[in-house]
Amino acid sequence: MPINNIALLVVVLLCFVAVLLVLNLKEHRQVQAKNQQLNSYEQILNQAGAYIYVKDIHCRYVYANQLTLDFFGVTQEQLKGTTDTHYFPKAVAKLLLQNDRKVLALQLKIADDIMVEGDQDGSCHVFHEVKQPLFDDKGKLSGLIGVSTEITDEYNLRSELEQLANTDPLTGLYNRRSFNAFSEHEYARAMRYFEPLSLMIIDIDLFKGVNDTYGHLIGDEVIKRVALVCDQHIRESDVLARIGGEEFAILLPGTDTDSAYKLAERLRASQQTYRFPGQHEANDLPEVTISIGVSTLSVKDKSFAQMLSRADKALYSSKNVGRNSVHVA
């Protein structure tokens, strides 16, 4: 081969090698830039302050941010291919799986609050989780992504506020608001299934005199004593509430007039003779009596308010005959 041709061939080869080097360098830089971008995204996910994870179409983990890994106590490699049964109690894992399947089947975003109880310390954590489906470049379902945030403090605060809104702070009984809600529900159920339903309204006799003579602290103890006596005599299905200053109400599902009257008489007699065992200061409380009005559901009733009105009138009758008595509407 002539020298000129050899030189030309060498030049072409050198150019080809140079092009390959340039292309490889460009590809390397692209890969490096992409990796840097991915690392940047991962750093963002790790600093998001939320539990972020990805699962495949079989509900198996394929990725989780560092907060999630720390919560599970595993590495990224150890996480891959595992399911929620590895990290949560059976009941919680079952609920999480149901939500996963719902997201994948309906291909819709869902949100739910999940309560997780600690196995060792008995603590309870509440998480708000949002899950939505993931699709590949061709639009095919590839799995789901989930974001969970802990709302334990907010949940506990909400529960405390709900309890304050529904209970009487002195006795711990239901208040008028919650009693009315229970009563409306039970009234509707009794009317629908033609079941008996009775109601008692209980009032502490001459309670103003107790406050005036002994003071409000003793008055509060008397109220708590009446609440305790009532609570000791009713069934789990009955609803006891403090609906006024010295006024109580008991809703008695599945109870006819005769049974309600007998219970009312037991309450009246027990209240008159009750003493706190072993508590001398409490035993120094003044003896008090109660008056009770009883009403029972009628087919002519148009609302629970009519039952309540009859029980109130029966209570006034008990007061008018000298108190410490039971009257049935």
mmCIF file of C-alpha atoms in Angstrom:
data_model
loop_
_atom_site.group_PDB
_atom_site.id
_atom_site.type_symbol
_atom_site.label_atom_id
_atom_site.label_comp_id
_atom_site.label_asym_id
_atom_site.label_seq_id
_atom_site.Cartn_x
_atom_site.Cartn_y
_atom_site.Cartn_z
ATOM 1 C CA MET A 1 0.000 0.000 0.000
ATOM 2 C CA PRO A 2 1.375 3.460 -0.823
ATOM 3 C CA ILE A 3 2.598 5.555 2.074
ATOM 4 C CA ASN A 4 0.057 8.299 1.337
ATOM 5 C CA ASN A 5 -2.822 5.818 1.619
ATOM 6 C CA ILE A 6 -1.453 4.449 4.906
ATOM 7 C CA ALA A 7 -1.133 7.959 6.297
ATOM 8 C CA LEU A 8 -4.704 8.712 5.238
ATOM 9 C CA LEU A 9 -5.948 5.528 6.880
ATOM 10 C CA VAL A 10 -4.143 6.408 10.118
ATOM 11 C CA VAL A 11 -5.672 9.866 10.055
ATOM 12 C CA VAL A 12 -9.174 8.401 9.538
ATOM 13 C CA LEU A 13 -8.670 5.937 12.385
ATOM 14 C CA LEU A 14 -7.407 8.695 14.668
ATOM 15 C CA CYS A 15 -10.443 10.805 13.774
ATOM 16 C CA PHE A 16 -12.752 7.885 14.455
ATOM 17 C CA VAL A 17 -11.110 7.266 17.815
ATOM 18 C CA ALA A 18 -11.343 10.963 18.615
ATOM 19 C CA VAL A 19 -15.083 10.960 17.752
ATOM 20 C CA LEU A 20 -15.637 7.906 19.974
ATOM 21 C CA LEU A 21 -13.753 9.579 22.795
ATOM 22 C CA VAL A 22 -15.860 12.728 22.416
ATOM 23 C CA LEU A 23 -19.099 10.690 22.313
ATOM 24 C CA ASN A 24 -18.066 8.623 25.310
ATOM 25 C CA LEU A 25 -17.101 11.744 27.209
ATOM 26 C CA LYS A 26 -20.430 13.357 26.330
ATOM 27 C CA GLU A 27 -22.358 10.227 27.368
ATOM 28 C CA HIS A 28 -20.351 10.000 30.583
ATOM 29 C CA ARG A 29 -21.128 13.606 31.358
ATOM 30 C CA GLN A 30 -24.831 13.005 30.646
ATOM 31 C CA VAL A 31 -24.870 9.952 32.925
ATOM 32 C CA GLN A 32 -22.975 11.876 35.564
ATOM 33 C CA ALA A 33 -25.405 14.789 35.293
ATOM 34 C CA LYS A 34 -28.346 12.395 35.473
ATOM 35 C CA ASN A 35 -26.892 10.695 38.542
ATOM 36 C CA GLN A 36 -26.299 14.050 40.154
ATOM 37 C CA GLN A 37 -29.901 14.975 39.390
ATOM 38 C CA LEU A 38 -31.153 11.702 40.884
ATOM 39 C CA ASN A 39 -28.981 12.227 43.950
ATOM 40 C CA SER A 40 -30.386 15.719 44.241
ATOM 41 C CA TYR A 41 -33.955 14.366 44.035
ATOM 42 C CA GLU A 42 -33.165 11.728 46.638
ATOM 43 C CA GLN A 43 -31.718 14.351 48.966
ATOM 44 C CA ILE A 44 -34.941 16.317 48.589
ATOM 45 C CA LEU A 45 -37.052 13.231 49.371
ATOM 46 C CA ASN A 46 -34.896 12.456 52.393
ATOM 47 C CA GLN A 47 -35.443 15.974 53.717
ATOM 48 C CA ALA A 48 -39.166 16.091 52.963
ATOM 49 C CA GLY A 49 -40.205 15.314 56.554
ATOM 50 C CA ALA A 50 -42.632 12.636 55.347
ATOM 51 C CA TYR A 51 -42.536 8.884 54.792
ATOM 52 C CA ILE A 52 -42.268 8.413 51.014
ATOM 53 C CA TYR A 53 -42.212 5.026 49.307
ATOM 54 C CA VAL A 54 -42.861 3.269 46.002
ATOM 55 C CA LYS A 55 -44.394 -0.193 45.498
ATOM 56 C CA ASP A 56 -44.754 -2.369 42.408
ATOM 57 C CA ILE A 57 -48.026 -3.780 41.061
ATOM 58 C CA HIS A 58 -47.691 -6.699 43.516
ATOM 59 C CA CYS A 59 -47.634 -4.268 46.472
ATOM 60 C CA ARG A 60 -43.949 -4.956 47.165
ATOM 61 C CA TYR A 61 -41.581 -2.163 48.136
ATOM 62 C CA VAL A 62 -39.099 -1.015 45.485
ATOM 63 C CA TYR A 63 -38.003 2.277 47.077
ATOM 64 C CA ALA A 64 -38.329 4.313 50.269
ATOM 65 C CA ASN A 65 -36.760 7.537 51.452
ATOM 66 C CA GLN A 66 -34.423 7.551 54.435
ATOM 67 C CA LEU A 67 -37.136 8.470 56.962
ATOM 68 C CA THR A 68 -39.114 5.389 55.954
ATOM 69 C CA LEU A 69 -36.024 3.177 56.003
ATOM 70 C CA ASP A 70 -35.182 4.374 59.513
ATOM 71 C CA PHE A 71 -38.758 3.721 60.668
ATOM 72 C CA PHE A 72 -38.588 0.163 59.289
ATOM 73 C CA GLY A 73 -35.011 -0.355 60.470
ATOM 74 C CA VAL A 74 -33.726 -1.596 57.105
ATOM 75 C CA THR A 75 -31.464 -0.505 54.248
ATOM 76 C CA GLN A 76 -32.604 0.260 50.718
ATOM 77 C CA GLU A 77 -31.443 -3.173 49.534
ATOM 78 C CA GLN A 78 -33.120 -4.971 52.439
ATOM 79 C CA LEU A 79 -36.367 -3.137 51.720
ATOM 80 C CA LYS A 80 -36.724 -4.214 48.091
ATOM 81 C CA GLY A 81 -39.238 -7.000 47.565
ATOM 82 C CA THR A 82 -40.662 -6.862 51.088
ATOM 83 C CA THR A 83 -44.280 -6.126 52.019
ATOM 84 C CA ASP A 84 -46.037 -4.405 54.910
ATOM 85 C CA THR A 85 -46.330 -7.706 56.779
ATOM 86 C CA HIS A 86 -42.617 -7.362 57.551
ATOM 87 C CA TYR A 87 -43.091 -4.054 59.391
ATOM 88 C CA PHE A 88 -46.618 -3.758 60.792
ATOM 89 C CA PRO A 89 -49.022 -5.762 62.974
ATOM 90 C CA LYS A 90 -51.260 -8.142 61.050
ATOM 91 C CA ALA A 91 -54.401 -5.993 61.228
ATOM 92 C CA VAL A 92 -52.568 -2.851 60.088
ATOM 93 C CA ALA A 93 -50.792 -4.692 57.245
ATOM 94 C CA LYS A 94 -54.153 -6.040 56.069
ATOM 95 C CA LEU A 95 -55.646 -2.547 55.971
ATOM 96 C CA LEU A 96 -52.623 -1.163 54.111
ATOM 97 C CA LEU A 97 -52.859 -3.971 51.561
ATOM 98 C CA GLN A 98 -56.558 -3.250 51.010
ATOM 99 C CA ASN A 99 -55.747 0.392 50.310
ATOM 100 C CA ASP A 100 -52.909 -0.585 47.941
ATOM 101 C CA ARG A 101 -55.173 -2.902 45.968
ATOM 102 C CA LYS A 102 -57.858 -0.238 45.779
ATOM 103 C CA VAL A 103 -55.373 2.269 44.331
ATOM 104 C CA LEU A 104 -54.094 -0.235 41.767
ATOM 105 C CA ALA A 105 -57.506 -1.596 40.803
ATOM 106 C CA LEU A 106 -59.312 1.735 40.501
ATOM 107 C CA GLN A 107 -56.201 3.686 39.474
ATOM 108 C CA LEU A 108 -57.280 6.511 41.739
ATOM 109 C CA LYS A 109 -55.683 8.479 44.567
ATOM 110 C CA ILE A 110 -56.946 7.622 48.050
ATOM 111 C CA ALA A 111 -56.272 9.021 51.527
ATOM 112 C CA ASP A 112 -56.726 7.362 54.902
ATOM 113 C CA ASP A 113 -55.720 7.652 58.571
ATOM 114 C CA ILE A 114 -53.843 4.619 59.894
ATOM 115 C CA MET A 115 -53.341 3.867 63.595
ATOM 116 C CA VAL A 116 -50.270 1.806 64.530
ATOM 117 C CA GLU A 117 -49.798 0.534 68.088
ATOM 118 C CA GLY A 118 -46.277 -0.123 69.341
ATOM 119 C CA ASP A 119 -45.575 -3.739 70.320
ATOM 120 C CA GLN A 120 -43.053 -2.984 73.063
ATOM 121 C CA ASP A 121 -43.830 0.375 74.650
ATOM 122 C CA GLY A 122 -47.572 0.308 74.033
ATOM 123 C CA SER A 123 -47.430 3.677 72.285
ATOM 124 C CA CYS A 124 -49.827 4.543 69.509
ATOM 125 C CA HIS A 125 -48.950 6.427 66.322
ATOM 126 C CA VAL A 126 -51.408 7.788 63.782
ATOM 127 C CA PHE A 127 -50.426 8.445 60.164
ATOM 128 C CA HIS A 128 -52.259 10.189 57.360
ATOM 129 C CA GLU A 129 -51.328 8.476 54.122
ATOM 130 C CA VAL A 130 -51.998 9.449 50.522
ATOM 131 C CA LYS A 131 -51.431 6.905 47.756
ATOM 132 C CA GLN A 132 -51.757 7.204 44.006
ATOM 133 C CA PRO A 133 -50.934 5.008 40.990
ATOM 134 C CA LEU A 134 -47.693 5.256 38.985
ATOM 135 C CA PHE A 135 -47.448 4.775 35.205
ATOM 136 C CA ASP A 136 -44.450 4.158 32.921
ATOM 137 C CA ASP A 137 -43.574 6.124 29.748
ATOM 138 C CA LYS A 138 -46.093 4.090 27.748
ATOM 139 C CA GLY A 139 -48.921 4.770 30.175
ATOM 140 C CA LYS A 140 -48.889 1.277 31.649
ATOM 141 C CA LEU A 141 -49.546 0.881 35.376
ATOM 142 C CA SER A 142 -46.240 0.179 37.126
ATOM 143 C CA GLY A 143 -47.106 0.496 40.808
ATOM 144 C CA LEU A 144 -47.974 3.184 43.326
ATOM 145 C CA ILE A 145 -46.364 5.941 45.325
ATOM 146 C CA GLY A 146 -47.318 6.735 48.890
ATOM 147 C CA VAL A 147 -46.695 9.691 51.189
ATOM 148 C CA SER A 148 -47.440 9.332 54.908
ATOM 149 C CA THR A 149 -47.191 11.987 57.606
ATOM 150 C CA GLU A 150 -47.503 11.418 61.333
ATOM 151 C CA ILE A 151 -50.525 13.187 62.849
ATOM 152 C CA THR A 152 -50.456 11.610 66.326
ATOM 153 C CA ASP A 153 -50.450 14.923 68.193
ATOM 154 C CA GLU A 154 -53.213 16.364 66.022
ATOM 155 C CA TYR A 155 -55.264 13.162 66.393
ATOM 156 C CA ASN A 156 -54.914 13.156 70.181
ATOM 157 C CA LEU A 157 -55.857 16.824 70.374
ATOM 158 C CA ARG A 158 -58.903 16.242 68.185
ATOM 159 C CA SER A 159 -59.950 13.291 70.342
ATOM 160 C CA GLU A 160 -59.591 15.376 73.503
ATOM 161 C CA LEU A 161 -61.655 18.188 72.009
ATOM 162 C CA GLU A 162 -64.350 15.730 70.914
ATOM 163 C CA GLN A 163 -64.433 14.238 74.395
ATOM 164 C CA LEU A 164 -64.730 17.682 75.953
ATOM 165 C CA ALA A 165 -67.550 18.503 73.556
ATOM 166 C CA ASN A 166 -69.470 15.301 74.339
ATOM 167 C CA THR A 167 -68.930 14.707 78.056
ATOM 168 C CA ASP A 168 -69.712 16.459 81.303
ATOM 169 C CA PRO A 169 -66.399 17.441 82.959
ATOM 170 C CA LEU A 170 -67.653 16.969 86.545
ATOM 171 C CA THR A 171 -69.094 13.443 86.269
ATOM 172 C CA GLY A 172 -67.526 12.110 83.089
ATOM 173 C CA LEU A 173 -71.005 11.244 81.812
ATOM 174 C CA TYR A 174 -72.372 12.189 78.412
ATOM 175 C CA ASN A 175 -73.649 15.747 78.198
ATOM 176 C CA ARG A 176 -76.975 16.933 76.773
ATOM 177 C CA ARG A 177 -75.576 17.305 73.270
ATOM 178 C CA SER A 178 -74.326 13.731 72.987
ATOM 179 C CA PHE A 179 -77.379 12.369 74.821
ATOM 180 C CA ASN A 180 -79.677 13.976 72.271
ATOM 181 C CA ALA A 181 -77.666 12.437 69.439
ATOM 182 C CA PHE A 182 -77.862 8.950 70.995
ATOM 183 C CA SER A 183 -81.555 9.404 71.727
ATOM 184 C CA GLU A 184 -82.474 10.444 68.195
ATOM 185 C CA HIS A 185 -80.641 7.409 66.836
ATOM 186 C CA GLU A 186 -82.278 4.973 69.266
ATOM 187 C CA TYR A 187 -85.701 6.561 68.735
ATOM 188 C CA ALA A 188 -85.441 6.070 64.959
ATOM 189 C CA ARG A 189 -84.263 2.475 65.393
ATOM 190 C CA ALA A 190 -87.039 1.614 67.876
ATOM 191 C CA MET A 191 -89.715 3.077 65.588
ATOM 192 C CA ARG A 192 -88.313 1.228 62.579
ATOM 193 C CA TYR A 193 -88.227 -2.184 64.261
ATOM 194 C CA PHE A 194 -91.188 -1.694 66.637
ATOM 195 C CA GLU A 195 -89.020 -2.173 69.717
ATOM 196 C CA PRO A 196 -89.731 -0.757 73.203
ATOM 197 C CA LEU A 197 -87.820 2.297 74.375
ATOM 198 C CA SER A 198 -88.046 4.093 77.716
ATOM 199 C CA LEU A 199 -86.644 7.285 79.148
ATOM 200 C CA MET A 200 -86.005 8.591 82.668
ATOM 201 C CA ILE A 201 -85.482 12.166 83.756
ATOM 202 C CA ILE A 202 -83.918 12.377 87.248
ATOM 203 C CA ASP A 203 -83.676 15.475 89.413
ATOM 204 C CA ILE A 204 -81.940 15.934 92.789
ATOM 205 C CA ASP A 205 -84.485 17.147 95.320
ATOM 206 C CA LEU A 206 -83.893 20.536 96.978
ATOM 207 C CA PHE A 207 -80.426 20.782 95.461
ATOM 208 C CA LYS A 208 -80.292 24.569 95.800
ATOM 209 C CA GLY A 209 -80.569 24.106 99.564
ATOM 210 C CA VAL A 210 -77.571 21.765 99.505
ATOM 211 C CA ASN A 211 -75.464 24.380 97.738
ATOM 212 C CA ASP A 212 -76.666 27.177 100.002
ATOM 213 C CA THR A 213 -76.088 25.203 103.225
ATOM 214 C CA TYR A 214 -72.952 23.181 102.472
ATOM 215 C CA GLY A 215 -71.324 25.076 99.607
ATOM 216 C CA HIS A 216 -70.729 24.273 95.955
ATOM 217 C CA LEU A 217 -67.884 21.815 96.591
ATOM 218 C CA ILE A 218 -70.237 19.583 98.591
ATOM 219 C CA GLY A 219 -72.872 20.178 95.924
ATOM 220 C CA ASP A 220 -70.457 18.834 93.313
ATOM 221 C CA GLU A 221 -69.826 15.733 95.441
ATOM 222 C CA VAL A 222 -73.572 15.130 95.688
ATOM 223 C CA ILE A 223 -73.897 15.350 91.899
ATOM 224 C CA LYS A 224 -71.066 12.853 91.453
ATOM 225 C CA ARG A 225 -72.669 10.537 94.027
ATOM 226 C CA VAL A 226 -75.986 10.520 92.139
ATOM 227 C CA ALA A 227 -74.128 9.843 88.873
ATOM 228 C CA LEU A 228 -72.270 6.920 90.481
ATOM 229 C CA VAL A 229 -75.437 5.345 91.892
ATOM 230 C CA CYS A 230 -77.182 5.563 88.518
ATOM 231 C CA ASP A 231 -74.187 4.143 86.688
ATOM 232 C CA GLN A 232 -74.054 1.147 89.046
ATOM 233 C CA HIS A 233 -77.631 0.129 88.244
ATOM 234 C CA ILE A 234 -77.891 0.487 84.482
ATOM 235 C CA ARG A 235 -76.922 -1.895 81.686
ATOM 236 C CA GLU A 236 -74.090 -1.372 79.220
ATOM 237 C CA SER A 237 -76.627 -0.661 76.479
ATOM 238 C CA ASP A 238 -78.303 2.125 78.481
ATOM 239 C CA VAL A 239 -77.232 5.743 78.007
ATOM 240 C CA LEU A 240 -76.717 7.870 81.136
ATOM 241 C CA ALA A 241 -76.133 11.612 80.846
ATOM 242 C CA ARG A 242 -76.045 14.753 82.915
ATOM 243 C CA ILE A 243 -78.309 17.101 80.981
ATOM 244 C CA GLY A 244 -78.472 19.998 83.436
ATOM 245 C CA GLY A 245 -77.100 21.324 86.715
ATOM 246 C CA GLU A 246 -78.746 18.678 88.954
ATOM 247 C CA GLU A 247 -80.660 16.844 86.249
ATOM 248 C CA PHE A 248 -79.826 13.486 84.689
ATOM 249 C CA ALA A 249 -81.367 11.373 81.947
ATOM 250 C CA ILE A 250 -81.221 7.661 81.205
ATOM 251 C CA LEU A 251 -82.224 6.194 77.852
ATOM 252 C CA LEU A 252 -83.295 2.545 78.081
ATOM 253 C CA PRO A 253 -83.351 0.711 74.724
ATOM 254 C CA GLY A 254 -85.471 -2.454 74.625
ATOM 255 C CA THR A 255 -87.169 -1.542 77.925
ATOM 256 C CA ASP A 256 -90.935 -1.396 78.466
ATOM 257 C CA THR A 257 -92.843 0.747 80.970
ATOM 258 C CA ASP A 258 -92.970 -1.816 83.760
ATOM 259 C CA SER A 259 -89.239 -2.572 83.634
ATOM 260 C CA ALA A 260 -88.378 1.133 83.480
ATOM 261 C CA TYR A 261 -90.559 1.852 86.528
ATOM 262 C CA LYS A 262 -88.935 -0.943 88.558
ATOM 263 C CA LEU A 263 -85.465 0.347 87.690
ATOM 264 C CA ALA A 264 -86.467 3.888 88.632
ATOM 265 C CA GLU A 265 -87.681 2.681 92.047
ATOM 266 C CA ARG A 266 -84.388 0.855 92.636
ATOM 267 C CA LEU A 267 -82.458 4.003 91.768
ATOM 268 C CA ARG A 268 -84.600 6.125 94.087
ATOM 269 C CA ALA A 269 -84.212 3.720 97.027
ATOM 270 C CA SER A 270 -80.477 3.203 96.455
ATOM 271 C CA GLN A 271 -79.812 6.909 96.264
ATOM 272 C CA GLN A 272 -81.537 7.525 99.574
ATOM 273 C CA THR A 273 -79.374 5.017 101.464
ATOM 274 C CA TYR A 274 -76.082 5.114 99.529
ATOM 275 C CA ARG A 275 -72.768 5.740 101.315
ATOM 276 C CA PHE A 276 -69.239 5.790 99.940
ATOM 277 C CA PRO A 277 -67.485 2.807 101.588
ATOM 278 C CA GLY A 278 -64.386 3.734 103.572
ATOM 279 C CA GLN A 279 -64.520 7.435 102.713
ATOM 280 C CA HIS A 280 -65.412 9.295 105.887
ATOM 281 C CA GLU A 281 -65.422 12.726 104.329
ATOM 282 C CA ALA A 282 -67.750 11.568 101.597
ATOM 283 C CA ASN A 283 -70.006 9.893 104.161
ATOM 284 C CA ASP A 284 -70.452 13.267 105.804
ATOM 285 C CA LEU A 285 -72.314 14.448 102.713
ATOM 286 C CA PRO A 286 -75.943 15.400 103.313
ATOM 287 C CA GLU A 287 -78.588 12.804 102.597
ATOM 288 C CA VAL A 288 -80.382 13.639 99.388
ATOM 289 C CA THR A 289 -83.299 12.137 97.513
ATOM 290 C CA ILE A 290 -84.189 12.120 93.845
ATOM 291 C CA SER A 291 -87.398 12.435 91.875
ATOM 292 C CA ILE A 292 -87.856 10.569 88.608
ATOM 293 C CA GLY A 293 -90.158 10.930 85.624
ATOM 294 C CA VAL A 294 -90.531 7.996 83.213
ATOM 295 C CA SER A 295 -91.943 7.846 79.687
ATOM 296 C CA THR A 296 -92.121 5.068 77.113
ATOM 297 C CA LEU A 297 -92.203 5.223 73.322
ATOM 298 C CA SER A 298 -95.678 5.415 71.814
ATOM 299 C CA VAL A 299 -96.719 4.625 68.242
ATOM 300 C CA LYS A 300 -98.302 8.078 68.200
ATOM 301 C CA ASP A 301 -94.945 9.802 68.806
ATOM 302 C CA LYS A 302 -93.762 11.969 65.952
ATOM 303 C CA SER A 303 -90.338 12.679 67.460
ATOM 304 C CA PHE A 304 -88.113 11.921 70.430
ATOM 305 C CA ALA A 305 -88.972 15.378 71.763
ATOM 306 C CA GLN A 306 -92.477 14.127 72.562
ATOM 307 C CA MET A 307 -91.056 11.322 74.711
ATOM 308 C CA LEU A 308 -88.824 13.823 76.468
ATOM 309 C CA SER A 309 -91.724 16.174 77.095
ATOM 310 C CA ARG A 310 -93.806 13.415 78.721
ATOM 311 C CA ALA A 311 -90.902 12.391 80.962
ATOM 312 C CA ASP A 312 -90.498 16.048 82.039
ATOM 313 C CA LYS A 313 -94.188 16.284 82.939
ATOM 314 C CA ALA A 314 -93.942 13.021 84.914
ATOM 315 C CA LEU A 315 -90.947 14.479 86.775
ATOM 316 C CA TYR A 316 -92.959 17.587 87.711
ATOM 317 C CA SER A 317 -95.675 15.287 89.041
ATOM 318 C CA SER A 318 -93.090 13.546 91.235
ATOM 319 C CA LYS A 319 -91.964 16.916 92.562
ATOM 320 C CA ASN A 320 -95.518 18.092 93.216
ATOM 321 C CA VAL A 321 -96.470 15.124 95.416
ATOM 322 C CA GLY A 322 -93.597 15.719 97.804
ATOM 323 C CA ARG A 323 -90.519 14.569 95.901
ATOM 324 C CA ASN A 324 -88.539 11.339 96.443
ATOM 325 C CA SER A 325 -90.934 9.490 94.159
ATOM 326 C CA VAL A 326 -91.332 8.002 90.681
ATOM 327 C CA HIS A 327 -94.092 8.915 88.226
ATOM 328 C CA VAL A 328 -94.783 7.365 84.832
ATOM 329 C CA ALA A 329 -96.184 9.493 82.016
#
